[in-house]
Coordinates of N, CA and C and ligand atoms in Angstrom, one line a residue:
M1 N 130.2 121.2 121.7 CA 129.7 120.0 122.3 C 128.8 119.2 121.2
I2 N 129.1 117.9 121.2 CA 128.3 117.1 120.2 C 127.5 116.0 121.0
I3 N 126.2 116.0 120.9 CA 125.4 115.0 121.6 C 124.9 114.0 120.5
A4 N 125.2 112.8 120.6 CA 124.8 111.7 119.7 C 123.7 110.9 120.3
I5 N 122.6 110.8 119.5 CA 121.5 110.0 119.9 C 121.2 108.9 118.8
D6 N 121.4 107.7 119.1 CA 121.1 106.6 118.1 C 120.0 105.7 118.6
G7 N 119.5 104.9 117.7 CA 118.4 104.0 118.1 C 117.6 103.6 116.9
P8 N 116.8 102.5 117.1 CA 116.0 102.0 116.0 C 114.8 102.9 115.7
A9 N 114.1 102.6 114.6 CA 112.9 103.4 114.2 C 111.9 103.3 115.3
G10 N 111.3 104.4 115.6 CA 110.2 104.5 116.6 C 110.6 104.5 118.0
S11 N 112.0 104.6 118.2 CA 112.5 104.6 119.6 C 112.2 106.0 120.3
G12 N 111.8 106.9 119.4 CA 111.5 108.3 119.9 C 112.7 109.2 119.7
K13 N 113.8 108.7 119.1 CA 115.0 109.5 119.1 C 114.9 110.9 118.4
S14 N 114.1 110.9 117.3 CA 114.0 112.2 116.5 C 113.3 113.2 117.4
T15 N 112.1 112.9 117.9 CA 111.4 113.8 118.7 C 112.2 114.3 120.0
V16 N 112.8 113.3 120.6 CA 113.6 113.6 121.8 C 114.8 114.5 121.4
A17 N 115.5 114.1 120.3 CA 116.7 114.9 119.9 C 116.3 116.3 119.6
K18 N 115.2 116.5 118.9 CA 114.8 117.8 118.5 C 114.5 118.6 119.8
T19 N 113.8 118.0 120.7 CA 113.4 118.7 122.0 C 114.6 119.1 122.8
V20 N 115.6 118.1 122.9 CA 116.8 118.4 123.7 C 117.5 119.6 123.0
A21 N 117.6 119.6 121.7 CA 118.3 120.6 121.0 C 117.6 122.0 121.3
E22 N 116.3 122.0 121.2 CA 115.6 123.3 121.5 C 115.9 123.8 122.9
K23 N 115.9 122.8 123.9 CA 116.1 123.2 125.3 C 117.5 123.8 125.5
L24 N 118.5 123.2 124.8 CA 119.9 123.6 125.0 C 120.3 124.7 124.0
N25 N 119.3 125.1 123.1 CA 119.6 126.1 122.1 C 120.7 125.6 121.2
F26 N 120.7 124.3 120.9 CA 121.7 123.7 120.0 C 121.0 123.4 118.6
R27 N 121.8 123.1 117.7 CA 121.3 122.8 116.3 C 120.9 121.3 116.3
Y28 N 119.8 121.0 115.6 CA 119.4 119.5 115.5 C 119.6 119.0 114.1
I29 N 120.3 117.9 114.1 CA 120.5 117.2 112.8 C 120.0 115.8 112.8
D30 N 119.0 115.6 111.9 CA 118.4 114.3 111.7 C 119.0 113.6 110.5
T31 N 119.9 112.7 110.8 CA 120.7 112.1 109.7 C 119.8 111.1 108.9
G32 N 118.8 110.5 109.5 CA 117.9 109.6 108.8 C 117.2 110.4 107.6
S33 N 116.9 111.6 107.9 CA 116.2 112.4 106.8 C 117.2 112.6 105.6
M34 N 118.5 112.5 105.8 CA 119.4 112.7 104.7 C 119.4 111.4 103.8
Y35 N 119.4 110.2 104.5 CA 119.2 109.0 103.7 C 117.9 108.9 103.0
R36 N 116.9 109.4 103.7 CA 115.5 109.5 103.1 C 115.5 110.4 101.9
S37 N 116.3 111.5 102.0 CA 116.3 112.5 100.9 C 117.0 111.9 99.6
V38 N 118.0 111.1 99.9 CA 118.7 110.4 98.8 C 117.8 109.4 98.1
A39 N 117.0 108.7 98.9 CA 116.0 107.7 98.4 C 114.9 108.5 97.6
W40 N 114.5 109.6 98.1 CA 113.5 110.4 97.5 C 114.0 110.9 96.1
K41 N 115.2 111.4 96.1 CA 115.7 111.9 94.8 C 115.9 110.8 93.8
S42 N 116.3 109.6 94.3 CA 116.5 108.4 93.4 C 115.2 108.0 92.8
L43 N 114.1 108.1 93.6 CA 112.8 107.8 93.1 C 112.4 108.7 92.0
Q44 N 112.6 110.0 92.3 CA 112.3 111.1 91.3 C 113.0 110.8 90.0
K45 N 114.2 110.3 90.1 CA 115.0 110.1 88.8 C 114.8 108.7 88.3
N46 N 113.9 108.0 88.8 CA 113.6 106.6 88.4 C 114.9 105.7 88.5
T47 N 115.7 106.0 89.5 CA 116.9 105.2 89.7 C 116.6 104.1 90.7
A48 N 117.1 102.9 90.4 CA 116.8 101.8 91.3 C 117.6 102.0 92.6
F49 N 117.0 101.8 93.8 CA 117.6 102.0 95.0 C 118.9 101.2 95.2
R50 N 118.9 100.0 94.5 CA 120.1 99.1 94.6 C 121.2 99.4 93.6
D51 N 121.0 100.4 92.7 CA 122.1 100.8 91.8 C 123.0 101.7 92.5
E52 N 124.0 101.1 93.1 CA 124.9 101.9 94.0 C 125.6 103.0 93.3
D53 N 126.2 102.8 92.1 CA 126.9 103.8 91.4 C 126.0 105.0 91.1
A54 N 124.8 104.7 90.6 CA 123.9 105.8 90.2 C 123.4 106.5 91.4
V55 N 123.1 105.8 92.5 CA 122.6 106.5 93.7 C 123.7 107.3 94.3
A56 N 125.0 106.8 94.3 CA 126.1 107.5 94.8 C 126.3 108.8 94.0
D57 N 126.1 108.8 92.7 CA 126.2 110.0 91.9 C 125.1 111.0 92.4
I58 N 123.9 110.5 92.6 CA 122.8 111.4 93.1 C 123.2 112.0 94.5
A59 N 123.7 111.1 95.4 CA 124.0 111.5 96.7 C 125.1 112.6 96.7
S60 N 126.1 112.5 95.8 CA 127.2 113.4 95.8 C 126.8 114.8 95.2
K61 N 125.7 114.8 94.4 CA 125.3 116.0 93.8 C 124.1 116.7 94.4
V62 N 123.3 115.9 95.1 CA 122.0 116.5 95.7 C 122.3 117.5 96.8
K63 N 121.5 118.6 96.8 CA 121.7 119.6 97.9 C 120.6 119.3 98.9
I64 N 121.0 118.9 100.1 CA 120.1 118.6 101.2 C 120.3 119.7 102.3
E65 N 119.2 120.4 102.5 CA 119.2 121.4 103.6 C 118.3 121.0 104.7
L66 N 118.8 121.1 105.9 CA 118.0 120.8 107.1 C 117.7 122.1 107.8
I67 N 116.5 122.5 107.8 CA 116.2 123.9 108.4 C 115.2 123.8 109.5
P68 N 115.6 124.4 110.7 CA 114.7 124.3 111.8 C 113.4 125.0 111.5
G69 N 112.2 124.3 111.7 CA 110.9 124.9 111.5 C 110.1 124.9 112.8
K70 N 108.9 125.5 112.7 CA 108.1 125.6 113.9 C 107.7 124.2 114.5
D71 N 107.4 123.3 113.6 CA 107.0 122.0 114.1 C 108.1 120.9 113.8
G72 N 109.3 121.3 113.8 CA 110.4 120.3 113.6 C 111.2 120.7 112.5
Q73 N 112.1 119.8 112.1 CA 113.1 120.1 111.1 C 112.4 120.0 109.7
L74 N 112.7 121.0 108.9 CA 112.2 121.0 107.5 C 113.3 120.5 106.6
V75 N 113.0 119.7 105.6 CA 114.0 119.1 104.7 C 113.8 119.7 103.3
F76 N 114.8 120.3 102.8 CA 114.7 120.8 101.4 C 115.7 120.1 100.6
V77 N 115.2 119.6 99.4 CA 116.1 118.9 98.5 C 116.1 119.6 97.2
D78 N 117.3 120.1 96.8 CA 117.5 120.9 95.6 C 116.5 122.1 95.6
G79 N 116.3 122.6 96.8 CA 115.4 123.8 96.9 C 114.0 123.5 97.1
K80 N 113.6 122.2 97.1 CA 112.1 121.9 97.3 C 111.9 121.4 98.7
N81 N 110.8 121.9 99.3 CA 110.5 121.4 100.6 C 109.8 120.0 100.5
I82 N 110.4 118.9 100.9 CA 109.9 117.6 100.7 C 109.6 116.9 102.1
T83 N 109.6 117.7 103.1 CA 109.5 117.2 104.5 C 108.3 116.2 104.6
D84 N 107.2 116.5 104.1 CA 106.0 115.7 104.3 C 106.0 114.4 103.4
Q85 N 106.9 114.3 102.5 CA 107.0 113.1 101.7 C 107.9 112.1 102.1
L86 N 108.6 112.3 103.2 CA 109.8 111.5 103.6 C 109.4 110.3 104.4
K87 N 108.2 110.3 105.1 CA 108.0 109.2 106.0 C 107.1 108.0 105.4
V88 N 106.8 108.2 104.1 CA 105.9 107.1 103.5 C 106.8 105.8 103.4
E89 N 106.1 104.7 103.3 CA 106.7 103.4 103.4 C 107.7 103.2 102.2
E90 N 107.4 103.7 101.0 CA 108.3 103.5 99.9 C 109.7 104.2 100.2
I91 N 109.6 105.4 100.8 CA 110.9 106.1 101.1 C 111.6 105.4 102.3
S92 N 110.8 104.9 103.3 CA 111.5 104.2 104.4 C 112.2 103.0 103.9
R93 N 111.6 102.3 103.0 CA 112.2 101.0 102.4 C 113.4 101.5 101.6
G94 N 113.3 102.5 100.8 CA 114.4 102.9 99.9 C 115.6 103.4 100.7
A95 N 115.2 104.2 101.8 CA 116.3 104.7 102.7 C 117.1 103.6 103.3
A96 N 116.4 102.5 103.7 CA 117.1 101.4 104.3 C 118.1 100.7 103.3
I97 N 117.6 100.7 102.0 CA 118.4 100.1 101.0 C 119.6 100.9 100.7
V98 N 119.4 102.2 100.5 CA 120.6 103.1 100.1 C 121.5 103.2 101.3
A99 N 121.0 103.2 102.5 CA 121.9 103.3 103.7 C 122.8 102.1 103.9
A100 N 122.5 101.0 103.2 CA 123.3 99.8 103.4 C 124.5 99.8 102.4
Q101 N 124.6 100.8 101.5 CA 125.6 100.8 100.5 C 126.8 101.7 100.9
P102 N 128.0 101.1 100.9 CA 129.2 101.8 101.4 C 129.5 103.2 100.7
M103 N 129.3 103.3 99.4 CA 129.6 104.6 98.7 C 128.6 105.7 99.2
I104 N 127.4 105.3 99.4 CA 126.4 106.3 99.9 C 126.7 106.7 101.3
R105 N 127.1 105.7 102.2 CA 127.4 106.0 103.6 C 128.6 106.9 103.7
D106 N 129.6 106.7 102.8 CA 130.8 107.5 102.8 C 130.4 109.0 102.6
I107 N 129.6 109.2 101.5 CA 129.2 110.6 101.1 C 128.4 111.2 102.3
M108 N 127.5 110.5 102.8 CA 126.6 111.0 103.9 C 127.4 111.3 105.2
T109 N 128.3 110.4 105.5 CA 129.1 110.5 106.7 C 130.0 111.8 106.6
T110 N 130.6 112.0 105.5 CA 131.4 113.2 105.3 C 130.5 114.5 105.5
Q111 N 129.3 114.5 104.9 CA 128.4 115.6 105.0 C 128.0 115.8 106.4
Q112 N 127.7 114.7 107.1 CA 127.2 114.8 108.5 C 128.3 115.4 109.4
R113 N 129.6 114.9 109.2 CA 130.7 115.5 110.0 C 130.8 117.0 109.7
K114 N 130.7 117.4 108.5 CA 130.8 118.8 108.2 C 129.7 119.6 108.9
L115 N 128.5 119.1 108.9 CA 127.4 119.7 109.6 C 127.6 119.8 111.1
G116 N 128.2 118.7 111.6 CA 128.2 118.6 113.1 C 129.5 119.3 113.7
Q117 N 130.5 119.5 112.9 CA 131.8 119.8 113.5 C 131.8 121.3 114.1
Q118 N 130.8 122.1 113.7 CA 130.7 123.4 114.3 C 130.3 123.3 115.7
G119 N 129.9 122.2 116.2 CA 129.6 122.0 117.6 C 128.2 122.5 118.0
K120 N 127.9 122.4 119.3 CA 126.5 122.7 119.8 C 125.5 122.1 118.9
V121 N 125.6 120.7 118.7 CA 124.6 120.0 117.9 C 124.1 118.8 118.7
V122 N 122.8 118.5 118.4 CA 122.3 117.2 118.8 C 122.0 116.5 117.5
I123 N 122.7 115.3 117.3 CA 122.6 114.7 116.0 C 122.1 113.2 116.2
D124 N 121.0 112.9 115.5 CA 120.5 111.5 115.7 C 120.6 110.7 114.4
G125 N 120.7 109.3 114.7 CA 120.8 108.4 113.6 C 120.9 107.0 114.1
R126 N 121.8 106.2 113.3 CA 122.0 104.8 113.7 C 123.5 104.6 114.1
D127 N 124.4 105.4 113.5 CA 125.8 105.2 113.7 C 126.5 106.4 114.1
I128 N 125.8 107.3 114.8 CA 126.5 108.6 115.1 C 127.5 108.4 116.2
G129 N 127.2 107.6 117.2 CA 128.1 107.4 118.3 C 129.2 106.4 118.0
T130 N 129.0 105.6 116.9 CA 129.9 104.5 116.6 C 130.8 104.9 115.4
V131 N 130.3 105.7 114.4 CA 131.1 105.9 113.2 C 131.2 107.5 112.9
V132 N 130.1 108.2 112.9 CA 130.2 109.6 112.5 C 130.9 110.4 113.5
F133 N 130.5 110.3 114.8 CA 131.2 111.1 115.8 C 131.5 110.2 117.0
P134 N 132.5 109.3 116.8 CA 132.9 108.4 117.9 C 133.4 109.2 119.1
Q135 N 133.8 110.4 118.9 CA 134.4 111.2 120.0 C 133.3 112.2 120.6
A136 N 132.0 111.9 120.2 CA 130.9 112.8 120.7 C 131.0 113.0 122.3
D137 N 130.7 114.1 122.7 CA 130.8 114.4 124.2 C 129.8 113.5 125.0
K138 N 128.6 113.4 124.5 CA 127.7 112.5 125.2 C 127.0 111.6 124.2
K139 N 126.8 110.3 124.5 CA 126.1 109.4 123.6 C 124.9 108.8 124.3
F140 N 123.8 108.7 123.6 CA 122.7 108.0 124.1 C 122.2 107.0 123.1
F141 N 121.7 105.9 123.6 CA 121.1 104.9 122.7 C 119.6 104.6 123.2
L142 N 118.7 105.0 122.4 CA 117.3 104.9 122.8 C 116.7 103.6 122.1
D143 N 115.9 102.9 122.9 CA 115.3 101.7 122.4 C 113.9 101.5 123.0
A144 N 113.1 100.7 122.4 CA 111.8 100.4 123.0 C 111.3 99.1 122.4
D145 N 110.3 98.5 123.0 CA 109.7 97.3 122.5 C 109.1 97.5 121.1
P146 N 109.4 96.6 120.2 CA 108.9 96.8 118.8 C 107.4 97.1 118.6
K147 N 106.6 96.5 119.5 CA 105.2 96.7 119.4 C 104.9 98.2 119.7
E148 N 105.5 98.7 120.7 CA 105.3 100.1 121.1 C 105.9 101.0 120.0
R149 N 107.0 100.7 119.4 CA 107.6 101.5 118.3 C 106.7 101.5 117.1
G150 N 106.1 100.3 116.8 CA 105.1 100.2 115.7 C 103.9 101.1 115.9
R151 N 103.4 101.0 117.2 CA 102.3 101.8 117.6 C 102.6 103.3 117.3
R152 N 103.8 103.8 117.7 CA 104.1 105.2 117.6 C 104.2 105.6 116.1
R153 N 104.8 104.7 115.3 CA 104.9 105.0 113.8 C 103.5 105.0 113.2
F154 N 102.6 104.1 113.6 CA 101.3 104.1 113.1 C 100.5 105.4 113.4
I155 N 100.7 105.8 114.6 CA 100.0 107.1 115.0 C 100.6 108.3 114.2
E156 N 101.9 108.3 114.0 CA 102.5 109.3 113.3 C 102.0 109.4 111.8
L157 N 101.9 108.2 111.2 CA 101.5 108.1 109.8 C 100.0 108.5 109.7
K158 N 99.2 108.0 110.7 CA 97.8 108.3 110.7 C 97.6 109.8 110.8
G159 N 98.3 110.4 111.7 CA 98.2 111.9 112.0 C 98.5 112.7 110.7
K160 N 99.4 112.1 109.8 CA 99.7 112.8 108.6 C 98.8 112.4 107.5
G161 N 97.9 111.4 107.8 CA 97.0 110.9 106.7 C 97.7 110.0 105.7
Q162 N 98.9 109.4 106.2 CA 99.7 108.6 105.3 C 99.7 107.1 105.6
S163 N 98.8 106.7 106.5 CA 98.8 105.3 106.8 C 98.1 104.4 105.7
G164 N 97.3 105.1 104.9 CA 96.6 104.4 103.8 C 95.8 103.2 104.4
S165 N 96.0 102.1 103.7 CA 95.3 100.9 104.2 C 96.1 100.0 105.1
T166 N 97.3 100.5 105.5 CA 98.2 99.7 106.3 C 97.8 99.7 107.7
D167 N 97.6 98.5 108.3 CA 97.2 98.4 109.7 C 98.4 98.3 110.6
L168 N 98.0 98.3 111.9 CA 99.1 98.3 112.9 C 100.0 97.0 112.8
P169 N 99.4 95.8 112.7 CA 100.3 94.6 112.7 C 101.2 94.7 111.5
T170 N 100.8 95.2 110.4 CA 101.7 95.4 109.2 C 102.9 96.3 109.5
I171 N 102.5 97.4 110.2 CA 103.6 98.4 110.5 C 104.6 97.8 111.5
I172 N 104.1 97.0 112.5 CA 105.0 96.4 113.4 C 105.9 95.4 112.7
K173 N 105.3 94.7 111.7 CA 106.2 93.8 110.9 C 107.2 94.5 110.1
Q174 N 106.8 95.7 109.6 CA 107.8 96.5 108.8 C 108.9 97.0 109.7
I175 N 108.5 97.4 110.9 CA 109.5 97.9 111.9 C 110.6 96.8 112.2
I176 N 110.0 95.6 112.4 CA 110.9 94.5 112.8 C 111.9 94.1 111.6
Q177 N 111.3 94.2 110.4 CA 112.1 93.9 109.2 C 113.2 95.0 109.1
R178 N 112.8 96.2 109.3 CA 113.8 97.4 109.1 C 114.9 97.2 110.2
D179 N 114.5 96.9 111.4 CA 115.5 96.7 112.5 C 116.5 95.6 112.0
H180 N 116.0 94.6 111.5 CA 116.8 93.5 111.1 C 117.8 94.0 110.0
E181 N 117.3 94.7 109.0 CA 118.2 95.3 108.0 C 119.2 96.2 108.5
D182 N 118.8 97.1 109.4 CA 119.7 98.1 110.0 C 120.8 97.4 110.9
R183 N 120.4 96.4 111.6 CA 121.3 95.8 112.6 C 122.3 94.8 111.9
S184 N 121.8 94.2 110.8 CA 122.6 93.1 110.2 C 123.5 93.6 109.0
R185 N 123.3 94.8 108.6 CA 124.1 95.2 107.4 C 125.6 95.3 107.8
K186 N 126.4 95.1 106.8 CA 127.9 94.9 107.0 C 128.5 96.2 107.5
I187 N 128.0 97.3 106.9 CA 128.7 98.6 107.1 C 127.9 99.4 108.1
A188 N 128.5 99.9 109.1 CA 127.9 100.8 110.1 C 126.5 100.3 110.6
P189 N 126.5 99.1 111.0 CA 125.2 98.6 111.5 C 124.7 99.3 112.7
L190 N 123.4 99.3 112.9 CA 122.8 99.9 114.1 C 123.3 99.1 115.3
K191 N 124.0 99.8 116.2 CA 124.4 99.1 117.5 C 124.7 100.2 118.5
Q192 N 124.6 99.8 119.7 CA 124.9 100.8 120.8 C 126.4 100.9 120.9
A193 N 126.9 102.2 121.0 CA 128.3 102.4 121.2 C 128.6 101.9 122.6
K194 N 129.8 101.5 122.9 CA 130.2 101.0 124.2 C 130.0 102.0 125.3
D195 N 130.3 103.3 124.9 CA 130.2 104.3 125.9 C 128.8 105.1 125.8
A196 N 127.8 104.5 125.2 CA 126.5 105.2 125.1 C 125.6 104.8 126.3
I197 N 124.8 105.7 126.7 CA 123.9 105.5 127.8 C 122.6 104.9 127.2
L198 N 122.2 103.8 127.6 CA 120.9 103.1 127.1 C 119.7 103.6 127.8
I199 N 118.7 104.1 127.1 CA 117.4 104.5 127.7 C 116.3 103.7 127.0
D200 N 115.6 102.9 127.8 CA 114.5 102.1 127.2 C 113.3 103.1 127.4
T201 N 112.7 103.5 126.2 CA 111.6 104.5 126.2 C 110.2 103.9 126.2
T202 N 110.2 102.5 126.3 CA 108.9 101.8 126.1 C 107.8 102.4 127.0
H203 N 108.1 102.7 128.2 CA 107.1 103.2 129.2 C 107.3 104.6 129.6
L204 N 108.1 105.3 128.8 CA 108.4 106.7 129.1 C 107.8 107.7 128.1
S205 N 107.4 108.9 128.6 CA 106.9 109.9 127.6 C 108.1 110.6 127.1
V206 N 107.9 111.4 126.0 CA 109.0 112.1 125.4 C 109.6 113.0 126.4
D207 N 108.8 113.7 127.2 CA 109.3 114.7 128.2 C 110.1 114.0 129.3
Q208 N 109.8 112.7 129.6 CA 110.6 112.0 130.6 C 111.9 111.7 130.1
V209 N 112.0 111.3 128.8 CA 113.3 110.9 128.2 C 114.1 112.2 128.1
V210 N 113.5 113.3 127.6 CA 114.2 114.6 127.5 C 114.8 115.0 128.8
E211 N 114.0 114.9 129.9 CA 114.4 115.2 131.2 C 115.6 114.4 131.6
K212 N 115.6 113.1 131.4 CA 116.7 112.2 131.8 C 118.0 112.7 131.1
I213 N 117.9 113.0 129.8 CA 119.1 113.4 129.0 C 119.6 114.7 129.5
I214 N 118.7 115.6 129.7 CA 119.2 117.0 130.1 C 119.9 116.9 131.5
Q215 N 119.3 116.0 132.4 CA 119.9 115.8 133.7 C 121.3 115.3 133.6
I216 N 121.5 114.4 132.6 CA 122.8 113.8 132.4 C 123.8 114.8 131.8
I217 N 123.3 115.6 130.9 CA 124.2 116.5 130.2 C 124.6 117.7 131.1
T218 N 123.5 118.2 131.8 CA 123.8 119.3 132.7 C 123.3 119.0 134.1
P219 N 124.1 118.2 134.9 CA 123.6 117.6 136.1 C 123.0 118.7 137.1
S220 N 123.4 119.9 137.0 CA 123.0 120.9 137.9 C 121.6 121.5 137.6
S221 N 121.1 121.2 136.4 CA 119.8 121.8 136.0 C 118.6 121.1 136.7
Ligands
DC1 O1 115.8 107.4 111.3 P1 115.1 107.1 110.0 O2 114.0 106.1 110.2 O3 114.6 108.3 109.4 O4 116.2 106.5 109.0 C1 115.9 106.1 107.7 C2 116.9 105.0 107.3 O5 118.2 105.4 107.2 C3 116.9 103.8 108.2 O6 116.7 102.6 107.4 C4 118.2 103.8 108.9 C5 119.1 104.6 108.0 N1 120.0 105.4 108.7 C6 121.3 105.0 108.8 O7 121.6 103.9 108.3 N2 122.2 105.8 109.4 C7 121.9 107.0 110.0 N3 122.8 107.7 110.6 C8 120.5 107.4 109.9 C9 119.6 106.6 109.3

């Protein structure tokens, strides 16, 4: 069984997907962290995010491991735990740039299909229900008001001590800008699959969203 959860930044999809996976005893795959890992490695190698050939070379060689941890998924890149470095603005910006490049998407999509095809997975991203696993057993699209999504991202960064001098209005602006980039890119843009169930999480807690999804997947529970 493959459960696809797509949606924009701050829609709650990662936290929800992780919790749904735990409850079902499924594997959780956060595909956004894979694009972030490629951006991270590019930065390490002083490679411009827009240099598609060079970034594709990095993407095809880098070893990305997603390992379930006590407080969520841990991300190892070439053996190094970089989980805490992935949410900073520079990497968010870089991930959006590399994710818009066809060669990088091809490489990541192939890796994601390999990871997911063993089944019993909850996989989240932007194009899981539309491109990576169009045949997924259940598809969800999570969305929320941009102000609320910005507020969530701000709290997340603050909690990690990574908000720096960035204030909430700036984070909301960045979220809106990223939405625009993700939705308007030519290849695999962020959009709801026709057969995906839309959940607006603006006024819902994580537990409420998880509950809704579990009810839909296992109606008898
Ligand atoms: O979900 P996230 O914020 O960690 O994703 C980081 C970036 O990667 C974001 O700009 C969208 C992009 N992405 C994508 O294009 N396709 C995916 N399946 C997952 C993420």
